[in-house]
PDB file of C-alpha atoms in Angstrom:
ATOM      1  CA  UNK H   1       0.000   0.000   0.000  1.00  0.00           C
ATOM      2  CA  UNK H   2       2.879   2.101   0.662  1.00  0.00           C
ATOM      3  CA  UNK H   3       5.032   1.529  -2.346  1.00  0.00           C
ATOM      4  CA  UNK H   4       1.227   2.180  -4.477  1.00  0.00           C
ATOM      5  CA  UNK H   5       1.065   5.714  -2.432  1.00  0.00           C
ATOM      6  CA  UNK H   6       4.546   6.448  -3.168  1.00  0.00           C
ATOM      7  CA  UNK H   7       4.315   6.140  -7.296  1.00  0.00           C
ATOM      8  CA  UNK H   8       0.754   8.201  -7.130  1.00  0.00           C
ATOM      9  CA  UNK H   9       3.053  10.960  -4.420  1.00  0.00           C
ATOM     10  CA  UNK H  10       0.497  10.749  -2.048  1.00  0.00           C
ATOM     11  CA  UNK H  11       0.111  11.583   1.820  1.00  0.00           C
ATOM     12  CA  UNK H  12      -2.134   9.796   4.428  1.00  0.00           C
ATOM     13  CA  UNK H  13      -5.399  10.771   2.691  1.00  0.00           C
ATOM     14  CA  UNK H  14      -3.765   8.929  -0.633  1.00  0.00           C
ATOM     15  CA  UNK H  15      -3.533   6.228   1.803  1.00  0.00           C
ATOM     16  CA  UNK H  16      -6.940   5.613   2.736  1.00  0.00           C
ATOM     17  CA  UNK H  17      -8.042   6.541  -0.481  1.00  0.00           C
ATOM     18  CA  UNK H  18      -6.359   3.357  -1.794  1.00  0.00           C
ATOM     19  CA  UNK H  19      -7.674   1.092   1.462  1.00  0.00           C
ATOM     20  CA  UNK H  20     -11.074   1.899   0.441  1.00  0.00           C
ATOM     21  CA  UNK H  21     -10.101   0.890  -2.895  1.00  0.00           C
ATOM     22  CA  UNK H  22      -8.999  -2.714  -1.636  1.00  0.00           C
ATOM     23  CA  UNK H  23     -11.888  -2.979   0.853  1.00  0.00           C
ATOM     24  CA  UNK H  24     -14.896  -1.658  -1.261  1.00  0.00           C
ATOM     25  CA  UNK H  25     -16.075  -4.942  -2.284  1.00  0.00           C
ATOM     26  CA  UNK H  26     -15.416  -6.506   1.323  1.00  0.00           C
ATOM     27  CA  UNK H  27     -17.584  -3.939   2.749  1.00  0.00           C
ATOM     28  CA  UNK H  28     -20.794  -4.727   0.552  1.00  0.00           C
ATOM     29  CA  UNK H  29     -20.015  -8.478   1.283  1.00  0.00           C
ATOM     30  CA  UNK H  30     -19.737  -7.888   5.337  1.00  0.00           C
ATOM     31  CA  UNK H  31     -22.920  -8.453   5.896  1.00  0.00           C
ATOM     32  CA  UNK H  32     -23.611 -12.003   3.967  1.00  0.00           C
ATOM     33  CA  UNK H  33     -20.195 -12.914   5.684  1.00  0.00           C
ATOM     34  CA  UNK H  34     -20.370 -11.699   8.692  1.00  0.00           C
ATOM     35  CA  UNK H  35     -17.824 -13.052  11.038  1.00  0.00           C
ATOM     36  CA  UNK H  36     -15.441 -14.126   8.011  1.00  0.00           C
ATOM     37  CA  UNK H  37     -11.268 -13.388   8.234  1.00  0.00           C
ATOM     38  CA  UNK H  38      -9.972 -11.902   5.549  1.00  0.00           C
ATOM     39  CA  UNK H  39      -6.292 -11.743   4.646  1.00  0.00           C
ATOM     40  CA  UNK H  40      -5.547  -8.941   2.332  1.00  0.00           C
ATOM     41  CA  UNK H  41      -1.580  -9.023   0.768  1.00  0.00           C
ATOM     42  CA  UNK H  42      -0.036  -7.185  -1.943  1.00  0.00           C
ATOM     43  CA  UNK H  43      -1.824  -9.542  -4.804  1.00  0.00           C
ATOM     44  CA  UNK H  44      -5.309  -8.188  -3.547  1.00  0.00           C
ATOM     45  CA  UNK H  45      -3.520  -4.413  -3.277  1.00  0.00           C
ATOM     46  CA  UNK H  46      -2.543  -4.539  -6.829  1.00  0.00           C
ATOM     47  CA  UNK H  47      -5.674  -6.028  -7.987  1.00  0.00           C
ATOM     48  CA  UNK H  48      -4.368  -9.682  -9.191  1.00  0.00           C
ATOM     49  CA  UNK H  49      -6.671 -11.476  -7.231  1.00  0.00           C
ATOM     50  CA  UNK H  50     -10.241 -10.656  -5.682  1.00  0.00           C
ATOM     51  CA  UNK H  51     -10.301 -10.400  -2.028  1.00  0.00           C
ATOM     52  CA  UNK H  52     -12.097 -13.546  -0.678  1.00  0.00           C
ATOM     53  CA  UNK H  53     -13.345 -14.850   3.007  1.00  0.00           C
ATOM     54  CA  UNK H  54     -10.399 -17.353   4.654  1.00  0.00           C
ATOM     55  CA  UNK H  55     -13.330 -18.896   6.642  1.00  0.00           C
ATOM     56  CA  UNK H  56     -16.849 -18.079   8.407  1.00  0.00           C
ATOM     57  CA  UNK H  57     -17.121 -18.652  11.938  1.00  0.00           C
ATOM     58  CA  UNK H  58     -21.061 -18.617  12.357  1.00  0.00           C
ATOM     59  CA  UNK H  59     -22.444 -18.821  16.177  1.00  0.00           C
ATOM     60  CA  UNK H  60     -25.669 -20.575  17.082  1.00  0.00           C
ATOM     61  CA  UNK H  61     -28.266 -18.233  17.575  1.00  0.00           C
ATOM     62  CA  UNK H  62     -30.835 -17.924  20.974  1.00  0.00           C
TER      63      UNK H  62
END
């Protein structure tokens, strides 16, 4: 994320702008996976790969 900031010479609002970037399509896919993991490494940053749920840990409800 860093390195991406640095080529665009960006400060700390280039930063999040490129976080939001990476997590838009997490955020409108919280709430079917809600208590997923995700793991989120410099494939997902540059956009090889989409970002995907490691596993769902679902508790029983009362």
């Amino acid at each position: 994320i860093a390195r991406k900031a640095m080529k665009k010479d960006t400060g700390a609002r280039g930063l999040r702008s490129i976080m939001e970037d990476v997590m838009l399509d997490i955020m409108f896919d919280l709430p079917d996976h809600q208590g997923s993991t995700y793991l989120i490494d410099d494939r997902h940053v540059e956009g090889l790969e989409p970002v995907v749920p490691l596993r769902e840990t679902r508790t029983k409800s009362a």
